[in-house]
XYZ file of C-alpha atoms in Angstrom:
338
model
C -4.642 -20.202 -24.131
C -4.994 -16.607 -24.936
C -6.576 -15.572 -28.526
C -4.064 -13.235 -30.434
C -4.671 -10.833 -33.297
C -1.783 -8.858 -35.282
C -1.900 -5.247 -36.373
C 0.351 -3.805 -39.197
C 0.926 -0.507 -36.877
C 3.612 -2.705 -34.612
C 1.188 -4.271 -32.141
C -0.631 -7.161 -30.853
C -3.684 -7.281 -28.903
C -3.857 -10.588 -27.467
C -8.014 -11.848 -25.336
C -7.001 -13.190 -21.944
C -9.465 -16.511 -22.010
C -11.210 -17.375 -18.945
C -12.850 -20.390 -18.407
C -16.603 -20.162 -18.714
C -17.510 -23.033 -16.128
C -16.358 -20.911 -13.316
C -18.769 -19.794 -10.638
C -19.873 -16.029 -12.207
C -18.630 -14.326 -8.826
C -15.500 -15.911 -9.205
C -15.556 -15.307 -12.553
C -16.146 -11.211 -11.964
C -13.266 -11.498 -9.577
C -10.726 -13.222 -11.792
C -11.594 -10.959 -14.639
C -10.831 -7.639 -12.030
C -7.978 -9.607 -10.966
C -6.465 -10.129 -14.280
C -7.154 -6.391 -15.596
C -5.501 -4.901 -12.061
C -1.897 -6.986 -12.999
C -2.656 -6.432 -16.845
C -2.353 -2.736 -16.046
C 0.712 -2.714 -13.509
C 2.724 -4.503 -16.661
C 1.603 -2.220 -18.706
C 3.925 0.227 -16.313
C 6.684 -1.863 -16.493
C 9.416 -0.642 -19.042
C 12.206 -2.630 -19.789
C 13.892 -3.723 -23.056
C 13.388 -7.207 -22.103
C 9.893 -6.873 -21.324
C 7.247 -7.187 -23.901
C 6.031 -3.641 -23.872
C 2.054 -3.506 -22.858
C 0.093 -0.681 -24.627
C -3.316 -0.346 -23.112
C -5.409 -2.854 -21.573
C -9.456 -2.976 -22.522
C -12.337 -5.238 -21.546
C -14.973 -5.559 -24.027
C -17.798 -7.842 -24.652
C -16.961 -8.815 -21.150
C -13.394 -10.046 -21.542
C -9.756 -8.799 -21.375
C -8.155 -7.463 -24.112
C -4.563 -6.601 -23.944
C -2.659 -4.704 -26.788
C 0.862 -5.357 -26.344
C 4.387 -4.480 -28.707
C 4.785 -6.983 -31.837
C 7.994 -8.990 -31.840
C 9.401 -10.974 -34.521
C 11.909 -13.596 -33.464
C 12.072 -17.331 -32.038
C 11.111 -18.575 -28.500
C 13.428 -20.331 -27.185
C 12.111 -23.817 -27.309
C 11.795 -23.289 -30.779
C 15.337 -22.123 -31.121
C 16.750 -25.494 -29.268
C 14.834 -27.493 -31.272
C 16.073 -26.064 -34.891
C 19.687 -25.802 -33.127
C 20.169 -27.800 -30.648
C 21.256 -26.961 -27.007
C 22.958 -23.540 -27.189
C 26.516 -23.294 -25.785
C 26.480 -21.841 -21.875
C 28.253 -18.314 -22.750
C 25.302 -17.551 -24.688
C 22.847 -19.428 -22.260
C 24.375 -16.737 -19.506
C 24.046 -14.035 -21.744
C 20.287 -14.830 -22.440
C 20.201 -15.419 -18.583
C 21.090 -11.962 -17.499
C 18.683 -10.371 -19.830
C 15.854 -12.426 -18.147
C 17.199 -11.688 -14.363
C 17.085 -7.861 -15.414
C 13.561 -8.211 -16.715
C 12.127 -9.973 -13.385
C 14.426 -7.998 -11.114
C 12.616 -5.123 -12.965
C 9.105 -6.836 -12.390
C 9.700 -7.827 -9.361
C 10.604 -4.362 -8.071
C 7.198 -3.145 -9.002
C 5.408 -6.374 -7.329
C 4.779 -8.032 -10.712
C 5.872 -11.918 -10.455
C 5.454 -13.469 -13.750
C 4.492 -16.904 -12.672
C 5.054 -18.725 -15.633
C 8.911 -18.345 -16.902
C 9.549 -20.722 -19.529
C 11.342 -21.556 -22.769
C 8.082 -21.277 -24.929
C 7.549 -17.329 -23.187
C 11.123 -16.205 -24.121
C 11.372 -14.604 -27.215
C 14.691 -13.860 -28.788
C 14.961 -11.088 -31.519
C 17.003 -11.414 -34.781
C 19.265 -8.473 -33.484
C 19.998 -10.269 -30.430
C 17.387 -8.856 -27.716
C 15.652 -11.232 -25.455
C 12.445 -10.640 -24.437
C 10.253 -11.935 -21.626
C 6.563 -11.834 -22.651
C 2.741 -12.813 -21.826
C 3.086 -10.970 -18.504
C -0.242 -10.153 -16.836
C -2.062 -13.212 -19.245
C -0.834 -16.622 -17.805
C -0.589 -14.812 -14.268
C -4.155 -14.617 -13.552
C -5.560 -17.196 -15.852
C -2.734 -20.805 -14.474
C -2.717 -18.931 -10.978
C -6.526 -18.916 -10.471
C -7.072 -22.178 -12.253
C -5.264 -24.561 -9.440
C -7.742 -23.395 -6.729
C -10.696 -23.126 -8.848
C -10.069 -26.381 -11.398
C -7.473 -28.043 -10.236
C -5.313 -26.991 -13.314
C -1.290 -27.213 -13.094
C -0.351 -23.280 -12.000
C 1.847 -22.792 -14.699
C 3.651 -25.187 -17.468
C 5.011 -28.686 -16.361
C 8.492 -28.737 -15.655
C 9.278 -25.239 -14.870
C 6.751 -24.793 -11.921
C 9.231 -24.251 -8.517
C 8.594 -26.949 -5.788
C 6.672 -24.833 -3.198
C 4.110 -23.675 -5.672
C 3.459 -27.442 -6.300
C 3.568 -28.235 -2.487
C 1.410 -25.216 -0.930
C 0.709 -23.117 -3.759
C 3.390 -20.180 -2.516
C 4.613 -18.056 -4.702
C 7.668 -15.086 -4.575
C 10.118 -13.752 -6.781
C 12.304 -16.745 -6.103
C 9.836 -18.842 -7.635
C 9.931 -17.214 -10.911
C 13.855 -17.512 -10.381
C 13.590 -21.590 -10.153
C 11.428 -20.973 -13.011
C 14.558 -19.169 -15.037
C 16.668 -21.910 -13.779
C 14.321 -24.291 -15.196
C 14.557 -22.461 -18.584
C 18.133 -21.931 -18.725
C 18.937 -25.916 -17.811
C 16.335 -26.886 -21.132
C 18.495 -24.344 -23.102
C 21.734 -25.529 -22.054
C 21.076 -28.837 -21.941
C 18.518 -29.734 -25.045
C 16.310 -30.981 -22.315
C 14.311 -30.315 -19.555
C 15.725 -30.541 -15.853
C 13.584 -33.469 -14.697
C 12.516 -35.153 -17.708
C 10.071 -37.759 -17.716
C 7.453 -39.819 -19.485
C 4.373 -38.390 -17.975
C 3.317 -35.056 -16.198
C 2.776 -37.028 -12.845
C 6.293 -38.565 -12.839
C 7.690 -34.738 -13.531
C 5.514 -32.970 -10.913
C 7.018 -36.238 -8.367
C 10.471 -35.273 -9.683
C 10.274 -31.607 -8.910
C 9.031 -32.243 -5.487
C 11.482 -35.450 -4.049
C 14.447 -35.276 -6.403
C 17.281 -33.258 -7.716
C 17.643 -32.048 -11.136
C 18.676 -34.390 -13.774
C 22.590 -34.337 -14.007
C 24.070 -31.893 -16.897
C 26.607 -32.749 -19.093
C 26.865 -30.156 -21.455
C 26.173 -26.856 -18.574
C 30.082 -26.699 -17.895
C 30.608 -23.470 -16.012
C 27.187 -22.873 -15.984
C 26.626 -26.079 -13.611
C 27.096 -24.030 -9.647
C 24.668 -21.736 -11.151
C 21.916 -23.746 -12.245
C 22.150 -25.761 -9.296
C 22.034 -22.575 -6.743
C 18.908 -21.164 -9.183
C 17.099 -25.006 -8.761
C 17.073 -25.538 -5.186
C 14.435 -26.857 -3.509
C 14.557 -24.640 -0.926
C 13.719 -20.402 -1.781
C 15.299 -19.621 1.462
C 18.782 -21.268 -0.507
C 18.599 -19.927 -4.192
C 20.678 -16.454 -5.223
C 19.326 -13.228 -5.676
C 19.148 -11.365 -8.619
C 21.564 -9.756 -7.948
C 24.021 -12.526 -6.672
C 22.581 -14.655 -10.396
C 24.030 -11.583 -12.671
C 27.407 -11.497 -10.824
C 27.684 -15.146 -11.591
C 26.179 -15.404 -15.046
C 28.670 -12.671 -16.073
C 31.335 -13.953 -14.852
C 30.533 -17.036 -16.958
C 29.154 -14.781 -19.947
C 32.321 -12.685 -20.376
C 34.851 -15.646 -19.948
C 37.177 -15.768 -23.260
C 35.939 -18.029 -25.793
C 38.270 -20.798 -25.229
C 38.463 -20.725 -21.282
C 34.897 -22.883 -21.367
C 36.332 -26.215 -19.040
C 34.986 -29.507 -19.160
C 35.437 -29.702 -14.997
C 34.482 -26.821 -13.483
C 36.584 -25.232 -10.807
C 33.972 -23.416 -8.846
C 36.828 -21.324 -7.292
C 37.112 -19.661 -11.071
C 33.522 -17.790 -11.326
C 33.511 -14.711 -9.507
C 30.569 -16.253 -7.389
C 29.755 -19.518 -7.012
C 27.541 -22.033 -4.887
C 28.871 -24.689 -2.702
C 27.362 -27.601 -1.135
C 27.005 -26.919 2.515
C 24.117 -29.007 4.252
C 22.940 -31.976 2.592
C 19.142 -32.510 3.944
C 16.527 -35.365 3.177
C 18.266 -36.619 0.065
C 18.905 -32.774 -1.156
C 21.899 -30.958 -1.011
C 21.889 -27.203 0.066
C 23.525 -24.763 -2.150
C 24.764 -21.308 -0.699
C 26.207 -18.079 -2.210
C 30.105 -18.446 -1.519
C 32.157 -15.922 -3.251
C 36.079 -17.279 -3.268
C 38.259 -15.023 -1.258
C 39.926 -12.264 -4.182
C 43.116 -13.933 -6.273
C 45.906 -12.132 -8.220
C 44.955 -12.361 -11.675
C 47.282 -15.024 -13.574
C 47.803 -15.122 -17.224
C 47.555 -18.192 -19.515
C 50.862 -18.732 -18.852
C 50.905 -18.493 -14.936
C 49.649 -22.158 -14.841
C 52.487 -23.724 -17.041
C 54.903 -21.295 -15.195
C 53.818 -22.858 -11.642
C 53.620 -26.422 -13.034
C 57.733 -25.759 -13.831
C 58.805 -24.486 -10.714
C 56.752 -27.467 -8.863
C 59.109 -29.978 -11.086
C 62.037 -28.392 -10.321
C 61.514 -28.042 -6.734
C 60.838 -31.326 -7.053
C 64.193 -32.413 -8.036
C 66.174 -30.151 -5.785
C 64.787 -31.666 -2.486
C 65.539 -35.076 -4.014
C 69.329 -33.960 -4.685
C 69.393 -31.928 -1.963
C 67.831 -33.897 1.064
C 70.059 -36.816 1.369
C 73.375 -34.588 1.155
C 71.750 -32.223 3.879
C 70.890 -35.640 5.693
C 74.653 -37.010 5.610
C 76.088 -33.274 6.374
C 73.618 -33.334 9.726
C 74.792 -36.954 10.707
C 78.192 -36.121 10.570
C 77.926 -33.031 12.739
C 76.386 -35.212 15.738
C 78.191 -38.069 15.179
C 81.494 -37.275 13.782
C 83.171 -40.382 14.519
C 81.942 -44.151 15.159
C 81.964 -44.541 19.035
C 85.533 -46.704 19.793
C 85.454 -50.198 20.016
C 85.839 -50.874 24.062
C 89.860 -51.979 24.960
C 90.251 -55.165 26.821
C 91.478 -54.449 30.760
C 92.866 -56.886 32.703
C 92.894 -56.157 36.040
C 95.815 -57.430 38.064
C 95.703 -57.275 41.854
C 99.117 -56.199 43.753
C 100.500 -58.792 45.074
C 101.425 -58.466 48.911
């Protein structure tokens, strides 16, 4: 873990620690590494970005100095409260989409989004930090050690299968976080590291029961497949639409057909179900009455065609057959005599 120090002038410096078994080439390498991404975060500007402030190596390590923050991370926060409600989980969402969509555009991938690296400020802000420190220090550690790349749990499938890694693993990552907020849990919780890497790789995420409209989201952000998850951009149409609902429009059974944007289940493939973006065709906007209003003309509709049918029925009938056929006379035939 990295060594931090605290500075009354409003900033950290925090000693990227590198392990001192490695092989000193690789070791010269991963320390170049680390001070080349170190110094593209310290580009990146963005209120929910820890803000970087120089980057130095002395005594033959890594020093970055980096903006203090005050508040709780978020695992902290879900332990003292318990899981948060979704509106704010979305709102906390967004901020974190905007941050990587920011770090992302500048080739930055954080690599190790999780509750414990999300700090969120008494006034509200949400921050995103350690950028540039467990990038290079997890990332080089699974080829070199054999270390997990990143923190159990929140590590996307394909980095755990081939060791790839995009922007839309740091969004399975977020997906990850936001499910543990949400939820008080973590989305494939087990009793041993082993049994939660297995999860990750063969299973779906644990089912939610406290997510509500925040359910189509998490499961488009946890997909096994990158190819299948949202964008960034697609993830802040839908978290808004989920973040801005009224207060007491939260329902117990999502209609997916409500968010602006939701995910469907299209394909289901080796166990796994494939989740893809599919915006509802637009709706006329209908008040909180609208619903009680159709419910009432249903009902009385209702009645009408009961009243309504069998008179039509009997009116019909007696148009085609107005009157019972006669009942056939009896002839008798006579033959003329003669």
């Amino acid at each position: 873990m990295p060594r931090t120090s605290c500075c009354a002038a409003g900033w950290r410096s925090s000693e990227v620690r590198v392990s001192p078994d490695l092989d000193p080439d690789l070791r010269e390498e991963l320390l170049r590494r680390t001070m080349r991404e170190a110094r593209i975060c310290a580009g990146l500007s963005h209120p929910s970005i820890v803000t970087v402030h120089d980057v130095v190596r002395e005594a033959d390590r890594p020093w970055i100095v980096m903006e203090l923050l005050r508040g709780r991370a978020l695992d902290r926060m879900v332990e003292e409260e318990g899981p948060l409600p979704p509106r704010r989980v979305a709102e906390i969402g967004r901020r974190l989409v905007a941050a990587l969509e920011a770090a992302h555009a500048t080739g930055v991938l954080h690599r190790d989004v999780k509750p414990g690296n999300v700090l969120v400020l008494p006034d509200g802000r949400v921050v995103l930090t350690d950028f540039g420190i467990a990038v290079s220090d997890t990332e080089e550690s699974l080829t070199l050690t054999g270390r997990l790349p990143g923190s159990s749990g929140y590590v996307a499938p394909e980095r755990l299968r081939d060791g790839t890694v995009t922007a839309a693993s740091d969004l399975w990552s977020l997906g990850a976080t936001l499910y543990f907020a949400v939820e008080g849990r973590a989305a494939f919780e087990r009793a041993s590291q082993a049994e939660r890497l297995t999860a990750a790789l063969e299973e779906q995420p644990d089912p939610m029961r406290l997510a509500g409209p925040l359910r189509p989201v998490l499961n488009g952000m946890l997909q096994y497949d990158p190819r299948h998850r949202p964008s960034g951009r697609e993830l802040d149409v839908a978290l808004a639409s989920v973040a801005d609902a009224p207060q007491d429009s939260t329902p117990t059974r999502l209609d997916v057909s409500e968010l602006k944007g939701a995910w469907r289940e299209v394909t289901p493939a080796r166990g796994r179900g494939t989740m893809a973006w599919a915006p509802p065709a637009p709706t006329a906007e209908v008040g909180g009455d609208g619903r009680w209003w159709r419910l009432a003309v249903s009902v009385v509709a209702g009645i009408i065609t009961l009243i309504v049918a069998p008179l039509l029925v009997e009116y019909l009938s007696s148009l085609l057959f107005p009157d019972d056929p006669p009942e056939p006379s009896q002839v008798t035939a006579t033959q003329d005599a003669g």
